[in-house]
Amino acid sequence: MRFFDASCRLGRPAAFGEGMPWQTDEILEIMARCHIDGALAYHIVAREGETQDGNELLLREIAQIPQLQPQWCALPATYDEFLHADALRDAMKENGVRTLRIAPKSFAHSARPYAMKELMGFAAECRVPVFFDYGEAPCDELYEICHDYPDVSFVITNTAYALNRWLGPVLDACGNLYLGTGNYVPHRGLETFCKYYAADRLVFNTNLPTGSATAAVSLVCFADISKEEKELIAHGNIERLLGEVRL
Amino acid sequence: MDYTKHIFAGAPVDFEVIDVHVHHGANPGYYPGPAGGDDIVHAMGRLGVDICCCTPGATASDFDYFNEQLAKSLDKHPHKLRGYVMITPHDAADPDRWFKRSPGFIGLKSIPFCQGEVSIDDPRLWDYYAYADRRGLPVLVHTWAAPEVEATTRMAEKYPNARFIVAHAALTGSAAKQALIDGMKQCENMACDTAISDTYDGALEWFVDKVGADRVLYGSDFITFECSHILGRVAMSKLTDDEKEKIFSRNARQWLRL
């Protein structure tokens, strides 16, 4: 079985645990060890500092690394601090960027339509999947985002174990929500998800370098689900979402 | 051994695995399903885990009830399950009755943080540790931060024949890890487990590099969490085969006298 990681991060973090591999070649070593063929990657400078500069840094960092595809961090262009929709479309097309990552809590902006209408309108029109960490919009906020933008495919990453009862009703209500499997570790979490929702809404990711690729791969390999479901989770679903992007 | 191949097979592994940190009983905040002995044994079969050492309940409420529930499962699955008797600082109960109740009980579980944020070295727990000391029993201790590890170290010094298994702290924060390294160097009757819901690749390798692999025991914290992710984390780590074998089973056999 081959894996494609729908979300990992590059760049030097402000703080990192002892032995944490954060350099790009270390990330690539782990990917190889875990048989992960490719990954969508964003840059920590874009996520935690200068968004546009960080996105540029990312492009330079992965220019010679075919396994890594760029994921750009995005925020509303309210103060022209980020690209407006037309320019964003051109820039993404030019640079082969097919997904965006938002962080409304960290970037301190509303995720509601009065603030995000332009960006989310672009994502809906171009079928660009939008990623965000669960902590950026937990619980009811997750529902609000998915409900406010029904034509945008959202992938939540960096989830946790005590999530089942929060997540289920949102999945019921919002067909545009996808779950990144990295660190989704409730007991029998993937089996329960497949039984009640469907494997086609699960997207393999690692959350590297803060997350564990070895754990993420193991979760899928040992899940008590069919081989076809595992293939969808491991790579099929993200490949389908990426294939639907129209820039 | 090609551990990665075992993981990718997604079938029960054929190397020995002894899990020293399993929860018997549901934690309603975590897992919306059954979590008794039958469920644990079923999950063990899916992964190929040979023995699970269980703590009663997810936390520490109504310890008599949960000790009894676990005892029933130990009776039913004597070759698969072992148990720790839950102790409490709020009741000077004699743990001996549980060891008489079931031969599957092999040690004590101390989690006073969940029993009113009592310290691990609270004097109300000393009789229990003294009991473990007299009988040379393992005590699985829930820790997270450095003060809890340091309190465990004080107890390990005070009761040198008891064998303390420090849960979680090998893979939490920097201060806790350092306290554990110091404690394990100071006290040969301290070990640790691999249980953690979320950590990064490389964390276990770093810790083993500091203390060696002889006192690191495989623990998953399942059924609180899914049981497969720790298995893969150890199996596909950069540790040597010998280190993996020690962590997966050899250390537990020695430490728990299985």
Short mmCIF file of C-alpha atoms in Angstrom, two decimals:
data_model
loop_
_atom_site.label_atom_id
_atom_site.label_comp_id
_atom_site.label_asym_id
_atom_site.label_seq_id
_atom_site.Cartn_x
_atom_site.Cartn_y
_atom_site.Cartn_z
CA MET A 1 0.00 0.00 0.00
CA ARG A 2 1.32 3.43 -0.85
CA PHE A 3 0.67 6.54 1.16
CA PHE A 4 0.39 10.18 0.25
CA ASP A 5 0.61 12.60 3.16
CA ALA A 6 -2.04 15.31 2.85
CA SER A 7 -0.38 17.60 5.36
CA CYS A 8 3.05 18.07 6.79
CA ARG A 9 5.09 21.12 7.69
CA LEU A 10 8.54 22.35 6.81
CA GLY A 11 10.77 24.92 8.46
CA ARG A 12 12.45 25.45 11.79
CA PRO A 13 9.94 25.61 14.65
CA ALA A 14 10.27 28.04 17.54
CA ALA A 15 10.60 25.15 19.89
CA PHE A 16 10.93 21.47 19.29
CA GLY A 17 11.16 18.39 21.40
CA GLU A 18 14.35 16.47 21.96
CA GLY A 19 15.13 14.41 18.91
CA MET A 20 12.41 15.96 16.78
CA PRO A 21 13.33 15.79 13.11
CA TRP A 22 12.31 19.09 11.54
CA GLN A 23 14.74 19.59 8.69
CA THR A 24 13.48 18.78 5.23
CA ASP A 25 15.92 15.94 4.66
CA GLU A 26 14.86 14.44 7.99
CA ILE A 27 11.22 14.66 6.93
CA LEU A 28 12.10 12.92 3.69
CA GLU A 29 13.93 10.18 5.58
CA ILE A 30 10.86 9.46 7.68
CA MET A 31 8.65 9.48 4.61
CA ALA A 32 10.91 6.94 2.96
CA ARG A 33 10.99 4.80 6.09
CA CYS A 34 7.19 4.80 6.19
CA HIS A 35 6.71 4.24 2.45
CA ILE A 36 5.07 7.63 1.98
CA ASP A 37 5.51 8.52 -1.67
CA GLY A 38 4.58 12.18 -1.53
CA ALA A 39 3.21 14.93 0.64
CA LEU A 40 1.54 18.29 0.67
CA ALA A 41 3.72 20.61 2.70
CA TYR A 42 3.31 24.09 4.11
CA HIS A 43 5.97 26.26 5.67
CA ILE A 44 6.09 27.29 9.29
CA VAL A 45 7.02 30.86 8.38
CA ALA A 46 3.78 31.13 6.42
CA ARG A 47 1.81 29.57 9.25
CA GLU A 48 3.38 31.40 12.15
CA GLY A 49 4.94 34.52 10.70
CA GLU A 50 4.98 36.17 7.31
CA THR A 51 2.34 34.41 5.26
CA GLN A 52 3.37 35.42 1.76
CA ASP A 53 7.10 35.28 2.45
CA GLY A 54 6.62 31.87 4.00
CA ASN A 55 4.76 30.64 0.96
CA GLU A 56 7.64 31.83 -1.20
CA LEU A 57 10.13 30.15 1.10
CA LEU A 58 8.21 26.93 0.69
CA LEU A 59 8.44 27.06 -3.07
CA ARG A 60 12.18 27.56 -2.92
CA GLU A 61 12.60 24.80 -0.33
CA ILE A 62 10.80 22.14 -2.33
CA ALA A 63 11.78 23.24 -5.83
CA GLN A 64 14.11 20.27 -6.26
CA ILE A 65 12.07 17.79 -4.25
CA PRO A 66 9.47 16.09 -6.42
CA GLN A 67 7.92 14.23 -3.49
CA LEU A 68 6.72 17.47 -1.90
CA GLN A 69 3.89 19.57 -3.27
CA PRO A 70 3.19 23.08 -1.98
CA GLN A 71 0.33 24.01 0.29
CA TRP A 72 -0.07 27.71 0.83
CA CYS A 73 -1.25 29.37 3.97
CA ALA A 74 -3.93 31.97 3.37
CA LEU A 75 -5.75 34.73 5.14
CA PRO A 76 -8.32 37.35 4.14
CA ALA A 77 -6.93 40.11 1.91
CA THR A 78 -8.57 42.75 4.03
CA TYR A 79 -5.49 44.95 4.25
CA ASP A 80 -3.96 43.71 1.00
CA GLU A 81 -1.67 41.59 3.12
CA PHE A 82 -2.60 38.57 1.05
CA LEU A 83 -3.46 38.03 -2.58
CA HIS A 84 -6.94 38.84 -3.79
CA ALA A 85 -8.80 36.09 -5.57
CA ASP A 86 -7.73 36.70 -9.16
CA ALA A 87 -4.08 37.15 -8.26
CA LEU A 88 -4.23 34.13 -5.98
CA ARG A 89 -5.61 31.99 -8.77
CA ASP A 90 -2.82 33.07 -11.11
CA ALA A 91 -0.11 32.56 -8.50
CA MET A 92 -1.36 29.14 -7.49
CA LYS A 93 -1.63 28.05 -11.10
CA GLU A 94 1.84 29.32 -11.88
CA ASN A 95 3.38 27.55 -8.89
CA GLY A 96 1.43 24.32 -8.90
CA VAL A 97 -0.34 25.05 -5.63
CA ARG A 98 -3.62 23.17 -5.31
CA THR A 99 -4.54 23.47 -1.64
CA LEU A 100 -4.76 26.23 0.95
CA ARG A 101 -4.43 26.24 4.71
CA ILE A 102 -6.23 28.73 6.93
CA ALA A 103 -5.74 29.49 10.61
CA PRO A 104 -8.48 31.87 11.74
CA LYS A 105 -7.68 31.60 15.43
CA SER A 106 -3.92 32.01 15.04
CA PHE A 107 -4.29 34.75 12.43
CA ALA A 108 -6.94 36.42 14.59
CA HIS A 109 -9.71 36.85 12.04
CA SER A 110 -13.26 35.73 11.73
CA ALA A 111 -14.04 32.71 9.61
CA ARG A 112 -17.56 33.88 8.90
CA PRO A 113 -18.60 35.00 5.40
CA TYR A 114 -18.41 38.73 6.16
CA ALA A 115 -14.67 38.24 6.58
CA MET A 116 -13.85 35.27 4.37
CA LYS A 117 -16.29 35.59 1.50
CA GLU A 118 -13.71 36.40 -1.18
CA LEU A 119 -11.23 33.70 -0.22
CA MET A 120 -13.84 31.02 0.27
CA GLY A 121 -15.65 32.06 -2.89
CA PHE A 122 -12.42 31.49 -4.76
CA ALA A 123 -11.90 28.11 -3.10
CA ALA A 124 -15.44 27.04 -4.01
CA GLU A 125 -15.19 28.22 -7.60
CA CYS A 126 -11.81 26.55 -8.20
CA ARG A 127 -12.59 23.54 -6.02
CA VAL A 128 -9.50 24.18 -3.96
CA PRO A 129 -9.51 22.08 -0.76
CA VAL A 130 -8.98 24.17 2.34
CA PHE A 131 -7.12 22.70 5.32
CA PHE A 132 -7.04 23.81 8.91
CA ASP A 133 -6.01 22.37 12.24
CA TYR A 134 -8.91 21.31 14.41
CA GLY A 135 -7.74 23.67 17.13
CA GLU A 136 -8.29 26.60 14.79
CA ALA A 137 -12.03 26.00 14.78
CA PRO A 138 -13.06 23.38 17.30
CA CYS A 139 -16.52 22.05 18.08
CA ASP A 140 -19.30 24.43 17.03
CA GLU A 141 -16.93 26.59 15.02
CA LEU A 142 -16.11 23.60 12.86
CA TYR A 143 -19.77 23.24 12.04
CA GLU A 144 -20.13 26.93 11.30
CA ILE A 145 -17.27 26.95 8.81
CA CYS A 146 -18.46 23.85 6.99
CA HIS A 147 -22.03 25.12 6.98
CA ASP A 148 -21.14 28.64 5.84
CA TYR A 149 -19.22 27.39 2.80
CA PRO A 150 -20.98 24.24 1.58
CA ASP A 151 -19.18 24.25 -1.77
CA VAL A 152 -15.71 24.19 -0.23
CA SER A 153 -14.05 20.92 0.73
CA PHE A 154 -12.50 21.27 4.17
CA VAL A 155 -9.88 18.93 5.58
CA ILE A 156 -9.23 19.16 9.30
CA THR A 157 -5.84 18.12 10.59
CA ASN A 158 -4.17 17.76 13.97
CA THR A 159 -7.18 16.21 15.63
CA ALA A 160 -7.05 14.13 18.79
CA TYR A 161 -8.64 11.31 20.69
CA ALA A 162 -11.58 12.89 22.49
CA LEU A 163 -13.34 14.02 19.35
CA ASN A 164 -15.88 11.42 18.32
CA ARG A 165 -19.00 12.94 19.77
CA TRP A 166 -18.13 16.42 18.55
CA LEU A 167 -17.25 15.30 15.08
CA GLY A 168 -20.12 12.95 14.27
CA PRO A 169 -22.94 15.49 14.10
CA VAL A 170 -20.82 17.83 11.96
CA LEU A 171 -20.10 15.00 9.55
CA ASP A 172 -23.81 14.24 9.44
CA ALA A 173 -24.69 17.84 8.71
CA CYS A 174 -21.82 18.79 6.41
CA GLY A 175 -20.84 16.58 3.51
CA ASN A 176 -17.95 18.88 2.67
CA LEU A 177 -15.93 17.94 5.76
CA TYR A 178 -12.98 15.57 5.49
CA LEU A 179 -10.90 14.27 8.36
CA GLY A 180 -7.13 14.07 8.32
CA THR A 181 -6.18 10.81 10.00
CA GLY A 182 -2.95 12.01 11.63
CA ASN A 183 -3.29 11.67 15.38
CA TYR A 184 -6.96 10.70 15.08
CA VAL A 185 -6.44 8.05 17.72
CA PRO A 186 -9.72 7.17 19.43
CA HIS A 187 -9.89 3.42 19.84
CA ARG A 188 -11.30 1.95 16.62
CA GLY A 189 -11.59 5.49 15.33
CA LEU A 190 -11.13 4.72 11.66
CA GLU A 191 -13.40 1.68 11.79
CA THR A 192 -16.14 3.68 13.48
CA PHE A 193 -15.75 6.49 10.97
CA CYS A 194 -16.00 4.13 8.00
CA LYS A 195 -19.01 2.40 9.48
CA TYR A 196 -21.02 5.53 10.19
CA TYR A 197 -19.79 7.89 7.45
CA ALA A 198 -17.54 6.53 4.73
CA ALA A 199 -13.92 5.93 3.98
CA ASP A 200 -14.05 8.51 1.21
CA ARG A 201 -14.06 11.29 3.80
CA LEU A 202 -10.82 10.23 5.45
CA VAL A 203 -7.53 11.64 4.25
CA PHE A 204 -4.20 10.22 5.38
CA ASN A 205 -1.83 12.77 6.89
CA THR A 206 1.02 12.76 9.36
CA ASN A 207 1.27 16.24 10.88
CA LEU A 208 5.02 15.86 10.55
CA PRO A 209 7.22 16.96 12.19
CA THR A 210 5.18 17.39 15.37
CA GLY A 211 3.08 14.37 14.52
CA SER A 212 4.23 10.84 13.92
CA ALA A 213 4.29 9.25 10.49
CA THR A 214 5.02 5.82 11.95
CA ALA A 215 1.90 6.10 14.09
CA ALA A 216 -0.20 7.46 11.24
CA VAL A 217 0.75 4.64 8.90
CA SER A 218 0.13 2.05 11.58
CA LEU A 219 -3.36 3.37 12.29
CA VAL A 220 -4.39 2.76 8.69
CA CYS A 221 -2.57 -0.54 8.24
CA PHE A 222 -4.17 -2.13 11.30
CA ALA A 223 -7.64 -0.66 10.88
CA ASP A 224 -10.29 -3.34 10.66
CA ILE A 225 -11.60 -2.13 7.30
CA SER A 226 -11.38 -3.37 3.74
CA LYS A 227 -8.31 -3.02 1.55
CA GLU A 228 -10.28 -0.76 -0.75
CA GLU A 229 -11.12 1.55 2.14
CA LYS A 230 -7.47 1.63 3.20
CA GLU A 231 -6.41 2.58 -0.31
CA LEU A 232 -8.91 5.42 -0.36
CA ILE A 233 -7.63 6.72 2.94
CA ALA A 234 -3.95 6.21 2.19
CA HIS A 235 -3.91 8.10 -1.09
CA GLY A 236 -7.11 7.79 -3.14
CA ASN A 237 -9.18 10.48 -1.50
CA ILE A 238 -6.57 13.22 -1.53
CA GLU A 239 -5.69 12.38 -5.12
CA ARG A 240 -9.35 12.74 -6.03
CA LEU A 241 -9.64 16.08 -4.28
CA LEU A 242 -6.48 17.36 -5.95
CA GLY A 243 -7.71 16.13 -9.30
CA GLU A 244 -10.86 18.18 -8.99
CA VAL A 245 -9.00 21.50 -8.62
CA ARG A 246 -9.71 23.88 -11.52
CA LEU A 247 -7.41 26.89 -11.54
CA MET B 1 13.50 -8.59 11.65
CA ASP B 2 11.60 -6.46 9.17
CA TYR B 3 9.28 -4.70 11.58
CA THR B 4 7.97 -2.34 8.91
CA LYS B 5 6.83 -5.31 6.86
CA HIS B 6 4.86 -6.52 9.86
CA ILE B 7 3.12 -3.18 10.19
CA PHE B 8 2.28 -2.93 6.51
CA ALA B 9 0.84 -6.44 6.54
CA GLY B 10 -1.85 -5.11 8.87
CA ALA B 11 -2.14 -8.61 10.30
CA PRO B 12 -1.35 -9.89 13.78
CA VAL B 13 2.38 -9.52 14.28
CA ASP B 14 4.35 -12.69 14.97
CA PHE B 15 6.79 -11.20 17.43
CA GLU B 16 5.93 -11.13 21.12
CA VAL B 17 4.21 -8.02 22.43
CA ILE B 18 3.40 -7.39 26.09
CA ASP B 19 1.46 -4.22 26.71
CA VAL B 20 2.00 -2.97 30.27
CA HIS B 21 -0.45 -0.07 30.12
CA VAL B 22 -4.03 -0.85 29.12
CA HIS B 23 -7.28 0.50 30.50
CA HIS B 24 -10.07 -1.94 31.27
CA GLY B 25 -13.37 -0.09 31.08
CA ALA B 26 -14.74 2.74 29.03
CA ASN B 27 -13.82 6.34 29.34
CA PRO B 28 -16.96 8.02 28.06
CA GLY B 29 -15.10 11.09 26.91
CA TYR B 30 -12.86 9.14 24.61
CA TYR B 31 -14.37 6.06 23.10
CA PRO B 32 -18.06 5.46 22.46
CA GLY B 33 -17.92 1.72 22.61
CA PRO B 34 -17.50 -1.30 24.84
CA ALA B 35 -14.13 -1.58 26.58
CA GLY B 36 -14.25 -4.69 28.72
CA GLY B 37 -12.04 -7.75 28.76
CA ASP B 38 -13.61 -9.31 25.68
CA ASP B 39 -13.09 -6.12 23.72
CA ILE B 40 -9.49 -5.86 24.82
CA VAL B 41 -8.81 -9.47 23.87
CA HIS B 42 -10.46 -8.91 20.49
CA ALA B 43 -8.23 -5.91 19.84
CA MET B 44 -5.18 -7.89 20.97
CA GLY B 45 -6.00 -10.49 18.36
CA ARG B 46 -6.19 -7.88 15.64
CA LEU B 47 -2.65 -6.72 16.39
CA GLY B 48 -1.09 -9.87 17.71
CA VAL B 49 -0.52 -8.59 21.24
CA ASP B 50 0.19 -11.49 23.56
CA ILE B 51 -0.48 -10.10 27.03
CA CYS B 52 -2.15 -6.91 28.22
CA CYS B 53 -1.65 -5.59 31.74
CA CYS B 54 -4.77 -3.66 32.60
CA THR B 55 -5.63 -0.91 35.02
CA PRO B 56 -9.16 -0.87 36.39
CA GLY B 57 -11.27 1.77 34.69
CA ALA B 58 -10.18 4.74 32.71
CA THR B 59 -9.38 6.93 35.69
CA ALA B 60 -9.97 6.18 39.30
CA SER B 61 -13.60 6.50 40.30
CA ASP B 62 -15.28 3.80 42.38
CA PHE B 63 -12.13 1.71 42.48
CA ASP B 64 -13.83 -1.24 44.15
CA TYR B 65 -16.29 -1.53 41.30
CA PHE B 66 -13.60 -1.27 38.64
CA ASN B 67 -11.22 -3.62 40.46
CA GLU B 68 -14.00 -6.19 40.54
CA GLN B 69 -14.87 -5.69 36.88
CA LEU B 70 -11.24 -6.23 35.99
CA ALA B 71 -11.01 -9.27 38.26
CA LYS B 72 -13.85 -10.89 36.33
CA SER B 73 -12.03 -10.32 33.07
CA LEU B 74 -8.80 -11.69 34.54
CA ASP B 75 -10.70 -14.81 35.51
CA LYS B 76 -12.14 -15.14 32.03
CA HIS B 77 -8.90 -14.48 30.11
CA PRO B 78 -6.15 -15.81 32.37
CA HIS B 79 -3.66 -16.31 29.55
CA LYS B 80 -4.19 -12.93 27.93
CA LEU B 81 -4.81 -10.41 30.69
CA ARG B 82 -3.06 -9.30 33.85
CA GLY B 83 -4.19 -6.59 36.18
CA TYR B 84 -3.06 -3.79 38.45
CA VAL B 85 -5.08 -3.12 41.59
CA MET B 86 -6.25 0.49 41.68
CA ILE B 87 -5.21 2.20 44.91
CA THR B 88 -6.50 5.39 46.41
CA PRO B 89 -5.20 7.85 49.01
CA HIS B 90 -8.72 8.25 50.34
CA ASP B 91 -9.22 4.71 51.59
CA ALA B 92 -6.71 2.63 53.49
CA ALA B 93 -7.99 -0.56 51.92
CA ASP B 94 -5.87 -3.68 52.03
CA PRO B 95 -4.82 -4.53 48.48
CA ASP B 96 -4.21 -8.09 49.58
CA ARG B 97 -7.84 -8.96 49.15
CA TRP B 98 -7.60 -8.28 45.41
CA PHE B 99 -4.53 -10.46 45.02
CA LYS B 100 -6.45 -13.20 46.80
CA ARG B 101 -9.48 -12.47 44.64
CA SER B 102 -7.62 -13.15 41.38
CA PRO B 103 -4.18 -14.51 40.58
CA GLY B 104 -4.22 -12.28 37.51
CA PHE B 105 -3.43 -9.22 39.59
CA ILE B 106 0.28 -8.56 39.39
CA GLY B 107 0.77 -5.05 40.73
CA LEU B 108 -0.70 -1.71 41.76
CA LYS B 109 -1.89 1.32 39.81
CA SER B 110 -1.29 4.74 41.30
CA ILE B 111 -3.01 7.68 39.69
CA PRO B 112 -3.57 10.11 42.56
CA PHE B 113 -3.62 13.03 40.14
CA CYS B 114 -7.14 11.88 39.23
CA GLN B 115 -8.03 11.40 42.88
CA GLY B 116 -8.12 15.03 43.91
CA GLU B 117 -4.71 16.00 42.54
CA VAL B 118 -3.00 14.21 45.37
CA SER B 119 0.75 13.89 45.06
CA ILE B 120 2.27 10.53 44.18
CA ASP B 121 4.37 10.67 47.35
CA ASP B 122 1.46 11.58 49.62
CA PRO B 123 1.87 9.70 52.94
CA ARG B 124 -1.60 8.24 52.55
CA LEU B 125 -0.19 6.10 49.74
CA TRP B 126 2.86 4.85 51.61
CA ASP B 127 1.20 1.73 52.98
CA TYR B 128 0.40 0.67 49.46
CA TYR B 129 3.92 1.26 48.25
CA ALA B 130 5.23 -0.56 51.31
CA TYR B 131 3.00 -3.48 50.35
CA ALA B 132 4.52 -3.48 46.86
CA ASP B 133 7.96 -3.18 48.43
CA ARG B 134 7.44 -6.21 50.63
CA ARG B 135 6.27 -8.32 47.73
CA GLY B 136 8.47 -6.85 45.01
CA LEU B 137 5.47 -5.79 42.94
CA PRO B 138 5.32 -3.38 40.04
CA VAL B 139 3.50 -0.09 40.55
CA LEU B 140 2.28 1.60 37.38
CA VAL B 141 2.29 5.32 38.13
CA HIS B 142 0.48 7.90 36.03
CA THR B 143 2.74 10.89 35.53
CA TRP B 144 2.96 13.76 33.10
CA ALA B 145 5.05 16.63 34.43
CA ALA B 146 8.39 16.79 36.22
CA PRO B 147 7.04 17.13 39.80
CA GLU B 148 5.13 13.86 39.42
CA VAL B 149 8.24 12.11 38.17
CA GLU B 150 10.29 13.56 41.00
CA ALA B 151 7.69 12.38 43.52
CA THR B 152 7.87 8.92 42.00
CA THR B 153 11.65 8.99 42.30
CA ARG B 154 11.33 9.77 46.01
CA MET B 155 9.04 6.77 46.40
CA ALA B 156 11.37 4.55 44.40
CA GLU B 157 14.19 5.52 46.75
CA LYS B 158 12.04 4.94 49.81
CA TYR B 159 10.76 1.57 48.60
CA PRO B 160 13.62 0.01 46.67
CA ASN B 161 12.02 -3.41 46.26
CA ALA B 162 8.91 -2.05 44.62
CA ARG B 163 9.30 -1.62 40.85
CA PHE B 164 7.89 1.65 39.61
CA ILE B 165 6.77 1.98 36.00
CA VAL B 166 6.54 5.66 35.17
CA ALA B 167 3.81 6.14 32.59
CA HIS B 168 3.89 8.78 29.86
CA ALA B 169 6.72 11.01 31.08
CA ALA B 170 9.35 9.60 28.74
CA LEU B 171 7.43 11.24 25.93
CA THR B 172 5.90 14.41 27.40
CA GLY B 173 7.75 17.66 28.07
CA SER B 174 11.45 18.40 28.38
CA ALA B 175 11.45 18.87 32.14
CA ALA B 176 9.57 15.63 32.74
CA LYS B 177 11.91 13.72 30.47
CA GLN B 178 14.94 15.09 32.27
CA ALA B 179 13.42 14.27 35.67
CA LEU B 180 12.78 10.74 34.45
CA ILE B 181 16.30 10.34 33.09
CA ASP B 182 17.65 11.53 36.44
CA GLY B 183 15.29 9.27 38.36
CA MET B 184 16.07 6.18 36.30
CA LYS B 185 19.79 6.77 36.71
CA GLN B 186 19.32 7.19 40.43
CA CYS B 187 16.92 4.30 41.04
CA GLU B 188 17.29 0.95 39.37
CA ASN B 189 13.75 0.13 40.41
CA MET B 190 12.32 2.75 38.05
CA ALA B 191 11.25 2.00 34.50
CA CYS B 192 9.01 3.83 32.04
CA ASP B 193 6.51 3.02 29.33
CA THR B 194 5.82 4.22 25.80
CA ALA B 195 2.21 5.32 26.34
CA ILE B 196 1.33 8.68 24.82
CA SER B 197 -1.52 9.85 22.63
CA ASP B 198 0.60 12.09 20.47
CA THR B 199 4.30 12.58 20.01
CA TYR B 200 6.76 12.94 17.18
CA ASP B 201 8.97 10.45 15.44
CA GLY B 202 12.37 10.50 17.08
CA ALA B 203 11.15 11.09 20.63
CA LEU B 204 11.49 7.46 21.69
CA GLU B 205 14.88 7.10 20.03
CA TRP B 206 16.14 10.17 21.88
CA PHE B 207 14.98 8.84 25.23
CA VAL B 208 16.42 5.37 24.69
CA ASP B 209 19.70 6.98 23.73
CA LYS B 210 19.74 8.65 27.15
CA VAL B 211 18.73 5.76 29.41
CA GLY B 212 19.16 2.63 27.33
CA ALA B 213 16.42 0.22 26.33
CA ASP B 214 16.54 -2.11 29.33
CA ARG B 215 13.90 -0.27 31.36
CA VAL B 216 11.58 1.00 28.63
CA LEU B 217 8.38 -1.05 28.46
CA TYR B 218 5.79 -1.16 25.73
CA GLY B 219 2.56 0.51 26.84
CA SER B 220 -0.23 1.74 24.60
CA ASP B 221 -2.80 3.34 26.94
CA PHE B 222 -5.44 1.57 24.90
CA ILE B 223 -8.53 1.42 25.24
CA THR B 224 -8.31 5.11 26.01
CA PHE B 225 -6.62 5.39 22.62
CA GLU B 226 -6.40 3.16 19.60
CA CYS B 227 -3.86 0.44 20.24
CA SER B 228 -2.13 0.31 16.86
CA HIS B 229 -0.41 3.67 16.68
CA ILE B 230 2.08 2.98 19.49
CA LEU B 231 2.84 -0.41 17.99
CA GLY B 232 3.85 1.21 14.73
CA ARG B 233 5.69 4.00 16.48
CA VAL B 234 7.97 1.50 18.20
CA ALA B 235 8.18 -1.01 15.36
CA MET B 236 9.09 1.54 12.68
CA SER B 237 11.36 3.63 14.90
CA LYS B 238 15.09 3.82 14.27
CA LEU B 239 15.82 1.67 17.31
CA THR B 240 17.76 -1.55 16.78
CA ASP B 241 15.99 -4.87 16.58
CA ASP B 242 17.43 -5.79 19.96
CA GLU B 243 16.09 -2.59 21.51
CA LYS B 244 12.68 -3.15 19.96
CA GLU B 245 12.56 -6.72 21.23
CA LYS B 246 13.39 -5.55 24.72
CA ILE B 247 10.71 -2.88 24.65
CA PHE B 248 8.04 -5.07 23.10
CA SER B 249 8.36 -7.95 25.55
CA ARG B 250 11.66 -8.90 27.15
CA ASN B 251 11.72 -6.03 29.61
CA ALA B 252 8.11 -6.64 30.63
CA ARG B 253 8.73 -10.31 31.23
CA GLN B 254 11.58 -9.41 33.53
CA TRP B 255 10.01 -6.37 35.16
CA LEU B 256 6.59 -7.91 35.73
CA ARG B 257 7.93 -11.42 36.30
CA LEU B 258 5.61 -12.88 33.72
#
